[in-house]
């Protein structure tokens, strides 16, 4: 099955920007619904952004709406997460996740809708 590898994390100051990438091992990414999740220390993993396989429609958690943008480049088998106006509370390990199950379109933040996960990339926002 397809494998996902995230990159682009790092250390940034409050108000700064970072762009994350999620690269798939196969050229079938366009068949998958993709979400970005994050997990801060001591907290549950939460969904922040989603893009559907059917029409590339997007969804965002309220905490990131207006600041994060998800997009995909199917030709390059990559999904991106552009993060602007970063805040210290955005500090977390960020994971991309994929599924062919269209239940994810209805419930994009439900973790068990996704059966493929990347290894994560650390994002740290300093004050």
mmCIF file of N, CA and C in Angstrom, residues 33-105:
data_model
loop_
_atom_site.group_PDB
_atom_site.id
_atom_site.type_symbol
_atom_site.label_atom_id
_atom_site.label_comp_id
_atom_site.label_asym_id
_atom_site.label_seq_id
_atom_site.Cartn_x
_atom_site.Cartn_y
_atom_site.Cartn_z
ATOM 1 N N UNK A 33 -8.401 10.393 0.149
ATOM 2 C CA UNK A 33 -8.690 11.538 0.994
ATOM 3 C C UNK A 33 -7.492 11.707 1.928
ATOM 4 N N UNK A 34 -7.038 12.928 2.086
ATOM 5 C CA UNK A 34 -5.837 13.197 2.877
ATOM 6 C C UNK A 34 -6.157 14.205 3.978
ATOM 7 N N UNK A 35 -5.628 13.942 5.160
ATOM 8 C CA UNK A 35 -5.777 14.880 6.268
ATOM 9 C C UNK A 35 -4.430 15.110 6.934
ATOM 10 N N UNK A 36 -4.295 16.283 7.499
ATOM 11 C CA UNK A 36 -3.180 16.577 8.392
ATOM 12 C C UNK A 36 -3.719 16.565 9.826
ATOM 13 N N UNK A 37 -3.020 15.825 10.660
ATOM 14 C CA UNK A 37 -3.300 15.796 12.083
ATOM 15 C C UNK A 37 -2.079 16.351 12.813
ATOM 16 N N UNK A 38 -2.270 16.699 14.070
ATOM 17 C CA UNK A 38 -1.141 17.106 14.902
ATOM 18 C C UNK A 38 -1.339 16.589 16.314
ATOM 19 N N UNK A 39 -0.206 16.395 16.984
ATOM 20 C CA UNK A 39 -0.257 15.920 18.363
ATOM 21 C C UNK A 39 0.781 16.671 19.182
ATOM 22 N N UNK A 40 0.281 17.421 20.149
ATOM 23 C CA UNK A 40 1.148 18.136 21.076
ATOM 24 C C UNK A 40 1.416 17.241 22.278
ATOM 25 N N UNK A 41 2.506 17.491 22.997
ATOM 26 C CA UNK A 41 2.825 16.661 24.171
ATOM 27 C C UNK A 41 1.681 16.628 25.171
ATOM 28 N N UNK A 42 1.306 15.431 25.574
ATOM 29 C CA UNK A 42 0.259 15.279 26.564
ATOM 30 C C UNK A 42 -1.144 15.468 26.045
ATOM 31 N N UNK A 43 -1.286 15.648 24.743
ATOM 32 C CA UNK A 43 -2.618 15.871 24.172
ATOM 33 C C UNK A 43 -2.939 14.806 23.140
ATOM 34 N N UNK A 44 -4.223 14.677 22.837
ATOM 35 C CA UNK A 44 -4.636 13.728 21.815
ATOM 36 C C UNK A 44 -4.313 14.267 20.422
ATOM 37 N N UNK A 45 -4.161 13.339 19.500
ATOM 38 C CA UNK A 45 -3.949 13.731 18.110
ATOM 39 C C UNK A 45 -5.241 14.340 17.569
ATOM 40 N N UNK A 46 -5.112 15.492 16.941
ATOM 41 C CA UNK A 46 -6.293 16.197 16.433
ATOM 42 C C UNK A 46 -6.124 16.521 14.958
ATOM 43 N N UNK A 47 -7.232 16.484 14.242
ATOM 44 C CA UNK A 47 -7.217 16.835 12.839
ATOM 45 C C UNK A 47 -7.233 18.338 12.659
ATOM 46 N N UNK A 48 -6.478 18.829 11.679
ATOM 47 C CA UNK A 48 -6.440 20.269 11.434
ATOM 48 C C UNK A 48 -6.836 20.638 10.014
ATOM 49 N N UNK A 49 -6.627 19.731 9.048
ATOM 50 C CA UNK A 49 -6.916 20.089 7.672
ATOM 51 C C UNK A 49 -7.185 18.826 6.866
ATOM 52 N N UNK A 50 -8.049 18.965 5.854
ATOM 53 C CA UNK A 50 -8.491 17.806 5.074
ATOM 54 C C UNK A 50 -8.726 18.234 3.640
ATOM 55 N N UNK A 51 -8.388 17.309 2.709
ATOM 56 C CA UNK A 51 -8.693 17.532 1.306
ATOM 57 C C UNK A 51 -9.260 16.240 0.731
ATOM 58 N N UNK A 52 -10.363 16.368 0.016
ATOM 59 C CA UNK A 52 -11.053 15.166 -0.451
ATOM 60 C C UNK A 52 -10.503 14.668 -1.774
ATOM 61 N N UNK A 53 -10.722 13.407 -2.032
ATOM 62 C CA UNK A 53 -10.284 12.802 -3.289
ATOM 63 C C UNK A 53 -11.251 13.093 -4.422
ATOM 64 N N UNK A 54 -12.500 13.405 -4.105
ATOM 65 C CA UNK A 54 -13.524 13.525 -5.131
ATOM 66 C C UNK A 54 -13.428 14.843 -5.902
ATOM 67 N N UNK A 55 -13.287 15.950 -5.148
ATOM 68 C CA UNK A 55 -13.286 17.254 -5.808
ATOM 69 C C UNK A 55 -12.286 18.229 -5.200
ATOM 70 N N UNK A 56 -11.353 17.705 -4.406
ATOM 71 C CA UNK A 56 -10.345 18.545 -3.745
ATOM 72 C C UNK A 56 -10.978 19.597 -2.825
ATOM 73 N N UNK A 57 -12.197 19.335 -2.363
ATOM 74 C CA UNK A 57 -12.766 20.246 -1.374
ATOM 75 C C UNK A 57 -11.979 20.134 -0.076
ATOM 76 N N UNK A 58 -11.949 21.217 0.690
ATOM 77 C CA UNK A 58 -11.113 21.269 1.880
ATOM 78 C C UNK A 58 -11.925 21.591 3.129
ATOM 79 N N UNK A 59 -11.387 21.152 4.255
ATOM 80 C CA UNK A 59 -11.977 21.469 5.549
ATOM 81 C C UNK A 59 -10.859 21.807 6.510
ATOM 82 N N UNK A 60 -11.183 22.675 7.478
ATOM 83 C CA UNK A 60 -10.188 23.095 8.454
ATOM 84 C C UNK A 60 -10.796 23.103 9.852
ATOM 85 N N UNK A 61 -9.960 22.760 10.807
ATOM 86 C CA UNK A 61 -10.366 22.928 12.195
ATOM 87 C C UNK A 61 -10.470 24.421 12.492
ATOM 88 N N UNK A 62 -11.358 24.766 13.401
ATOM 89 C CA UNK A 62 -11.562 26.178 13.731
ATOM 90 C C UNK A 62 -10.262 26.838 14.197
ATOM 91 N N UNK A 63 -9.416 26.077 14.857
ATOM 92 C CA UNK A 63 -8.195 26.637 15.424
ATOM 93 C C UNK A 63 -7.190 27.090 14.370
ATOM 94 N N UNK A 64 -7.332 26.605 13.135
ATOM 95 C CA UNK A 64 -6.366 26.956 12.090
ATOM 96 C C UNK A 64 -7.008 27.649 10.898
ATOM 97 N N UNK A 65 -8.323 27.773 10.910
ATOM 98 C CA UNK A 65 -9.035 28.354 9.781
ATOM 99 C C UNK A 65 -8.535 29.766 9.519
ATOM 100 N N UNK A 66 -8.254 30.043 8.245
ATOM 101 C CA UNK A 66 -7.752 31.350 7.865
ATOM 102 C C UNK A 66 -6.239 31.474 7.945
ATOM 103 N N UNK A 67 -5.584 30.499 8.565
ATOM 104 C CA UNK A 67 -4.123 30.545 8.697
ATOM 105 C C UNK A 67 -3.433 29.417 7.942
ATOM 106 N N UNK A 68 -4.083 28.260 7.855
ATOM 107 C CA UNK A 68 -3.498 27.083 7.193
ATOM 108 C C UNK A 68 -4.214 26.855 5.871
ATOM 109 N N UNK A 69 -3.454 26.347 4.906
ATOM 110 C CA UNK A 69 -4.017 26.010 3.605
ATOM 111 C C UNK A 69 -3.490 24.648 3.171
ATOM 112 N N UNK A 70 -4.411 23.757 2.832
ATOM 113 C CA UNK A 70 -4.035 22.438 2.336
ATOM 114 C C UNK A 70 -4.233 22.419 0.832
ATOM 115 N N UNK A 71 -3.329 21.736 0.137
ATOM 116 C CA UNK A 71 -3.446 21.611 -1.306
ATOM 117 C C UNK A 71 -2.772 20.320 -1.725
ATOM 118 N N UNK A 72 -3.038 19.907 -2.942
ATOM 119 C CA UNK A 72 -2.402 18.690 -3.427
ATOM 120 C C UNK A 72 -1.912 18.900 -4.846
ATOM 121 N N UNK A 73 -0.865 18.200 -5.172
ATOM 122 C CA UNK A 73 -0.324 18.158 -6.516
ATOM 123 C C UNK A 73 -0.284 16.694 -6.912
ATOM 124 N N UNK A 74 -1.311 16.244 -7.550
ATOM 125 C CA UNK A 74 -1.409 14.816 -7.848
ATOM 126 C C UNK A 74 -0.308 14.340 -8.783
ATOM 127 N N UNK A 75 0.137 15.216 -9.653
ATOM 128 C CA UNK A 75 1.198 14.817 -10.573
ATOM 129 C C UNK A 75 2.492 14.516 -9.827
ATOM 130 N N UNK A 76 2.678 15.216 -8.695
ATOM 131 C CA UNK A 76 3.892 15.025 -7.915
ATOM 132 C C UNK A 76 3.641 14.157 -6.691
ATOM 133 N N UNK A 77 2.432 13.609 -6.596
ATOM 134 C CA UNK A 77 2.079 12.728 -5.479
ATOM 135 C C UNK A 77 2.358 13.377 -4.143
ATOM 136 N N UNK A 78 2.029 14.664 -4.023
ATOM 137 C CA UNK A 78 2.335 15.398 -2.803
ATOM 138 C C UNK A 78 1.128 16.202 -2.329
ATOM 139 N N UNK A 79 0.964 16.219 -1.010
ATOM 140 C CA UNK A 79 -0.007 17.101 -0.374
ATOM 141 C C UNK A 79 0.764 18.088 0.487
ATOM 142 N N UNK A 80 0.335 19.336 0.446
ATOM 143 C CA UNK A 80 1.026 20.393 1.153
ATOM 144 C C UNK A 80 0.147 20.969 2.266
ATOM 145 N N UNK A 81 0.803 21.484 3.281
ATOM 146 C CA UNK A 81 0.112 22.262 4.309
ATOM 147 C C UNK A 81 0.914 23.535 4.525
ATOM 148 N N UNK A 82 0.365 24.645 4.045
ATOM 149 C CA UNK A 82 0.989 25.942 4.257
ATOM 150 C C UNK A 82 0.442 26.533 5.541
ATOM 151 N N UNK A 83 1.345 26.845 6.461
ATOM 152 C CA UNK A 83 0.944 27.340 7.776
ATOM 153 C C UNK A 83 1.471 28.763 7.950
ATOM 154 N N UNK A 84 0.578 29.699 8.102
ATOM 155 C CA UNK A 84 0.933 31.102 8.294
ATOM 156 C C UNK A 84 0.475 31.586 9.659
ATOM 157 N N UNK A 85 1.008 32.721 10.066
ATOM 158 C CA UNK A 85 0.627 33.333 11.350
ATOM 159 C C UNK A 85 0.681 32.317 12.484
ATOM 160 N N UNK A 86 1.776 31.601 12.551
ATOM 161 C CA UNK A 86 1.899 30.515 13.519
ATOM 162 C C UNK A 86 1.919 31.030 14.949
ATOM 163 N N UNK A 87 1.354 30.227 15.832
ATOM 164 C CA UNK A 87 1.245 30.554 17.253
ATOM 165 C C UNK A 87 1.937 29.463 18.064
ATOM 166 N N UNK A 88 2.354 29.766 19.280
ATOM 167 C CA UNK A 88 2.979 28.726 20.113
ATOM 168 C C UNK A 88 2.082 27.493 20.285
ATOM 169 N N UNK A 89 0.781 27.679 20.303
ATOM 170 C CA UNK A 89 -0.121 26.542 20.464
ATOM 171 C C UNK A 89 -0.201 25.656 19.217
ATOM 172 N N UNK A 90 0.445 26.065 18.133
ATOM 173 C CA UNK A 90 0.549 25.204 16.947
ATOM 174 C C UNK A 90 1.705 24.219 17.074
ATOM 175 N N UNK A 91 2.503 24.356 18.117
ATOM 176 C CA UNK A 91 3.615 23.436 18.337
ATOM 177 C C UNK A 91 3.105 22.010 18.521
ATOM 178 N N UNK A 92 3.611 21.095 17.700
ATOM 179 C CA UNK A 92 3.158 19.702 17.729
ATOM 180 C C UNK A 92 3.944 18.905 16.702
ATOM 181 N N UNK A 93 3.767 17.591 16.758
ATOM 182 C CA UNK A 93 4.202 16.738 15.655
ATOM 183 C C UNK A 93 3.032 16.666 14.668
ATOM 184 N N UNK A 94 3.326 16.944 13.419
ATOM 185 C CA UNK A 94 2.302 16.964 12.383
ATOM 186 C C UNK A 94 2.401 15.691 11.540
ATOM 187 N N UNK A 95 1.253 15.058 11.342
ATOM 188 C CA UNK A 95 1.166 13.813 10.586
ATOM 189 C C UNK A 95 0.217 13.985 9.405
ATOM 190 N N UNK A 96 0.555 13.387 8.280
ATOM 191 C CA UNK A 96 -0.438 13.267 7.225
ATOM 192 C C UNK A 96 -0.994 11.855 7.254
ATOM 193 N N UNK A 97 -2.246 11.752 6.845
ATOM 194 C CA UNK A 97 -2.955 10.482 6.880
ATOM 195 C C UNK A 97 -3.790 10.362 5.616
ATOM 196 N N UNK A 98 -3.975 9.126 5.172
ATOM 197 C CA UNK A 98 -4.678 8.890 3.916
ATOM 198 C C UNK A 98 -5.683 7.763 4.073
ATOM 199 N N UNK A 99 -6.751 7.875 3.296
ATOM 200 C CA UNK A 99 -7.752 6.819 3.260
ATOM 201 C C UNK A 99 -8.513 6.892 1.950
ATOM 202 N N UNK A 100 -8.976 5.738 1.490
ATOM 203 C CA UNK A 100 -9.867 5.700 0.329
ATOM 204 C C UNK A 100 -11.329 5.674 0.793
ATOM 205 N N UNK A 101 -11.527 5.604 2.107
ATOM 206 C CA UNK A 101 -12.860 5.537 2.678
ATOM 207 C C UNK A 101 -13.498 6.925 2.668
ATOM 208 N N UNK A 102 -14.600 7.069 1.951
ATOM 209 C CA UNK A 102 -15.241 8.377 1.857
ATOM 210 C C UNK A 102 -16.017 8.768 3.110
ATOM 211 N N UNK A 103 -16.017 7.893 4.125
ATOM 212 C CA UNK A 103 -16.522 8.325 5.440
ATOM 213 C C UNK A 103 -15.692 9.490 5.968
ATOM 214 N N UNK A 104 -14.454 9.572 5.533
ATOM 215 C CA UNK A 104 -13.589 10.671 5.968
ATOM 216 C C UNK A 104 -14.120 12.025 5.497
ATOM 217 N N UNK A 105 -14.866 12.048 4.408
ATOM 218 C CA UNK A 105 -15.425 13.313 3.937
ATOM 219 C C UNK A 105 -16.467 13.823 4.936
#
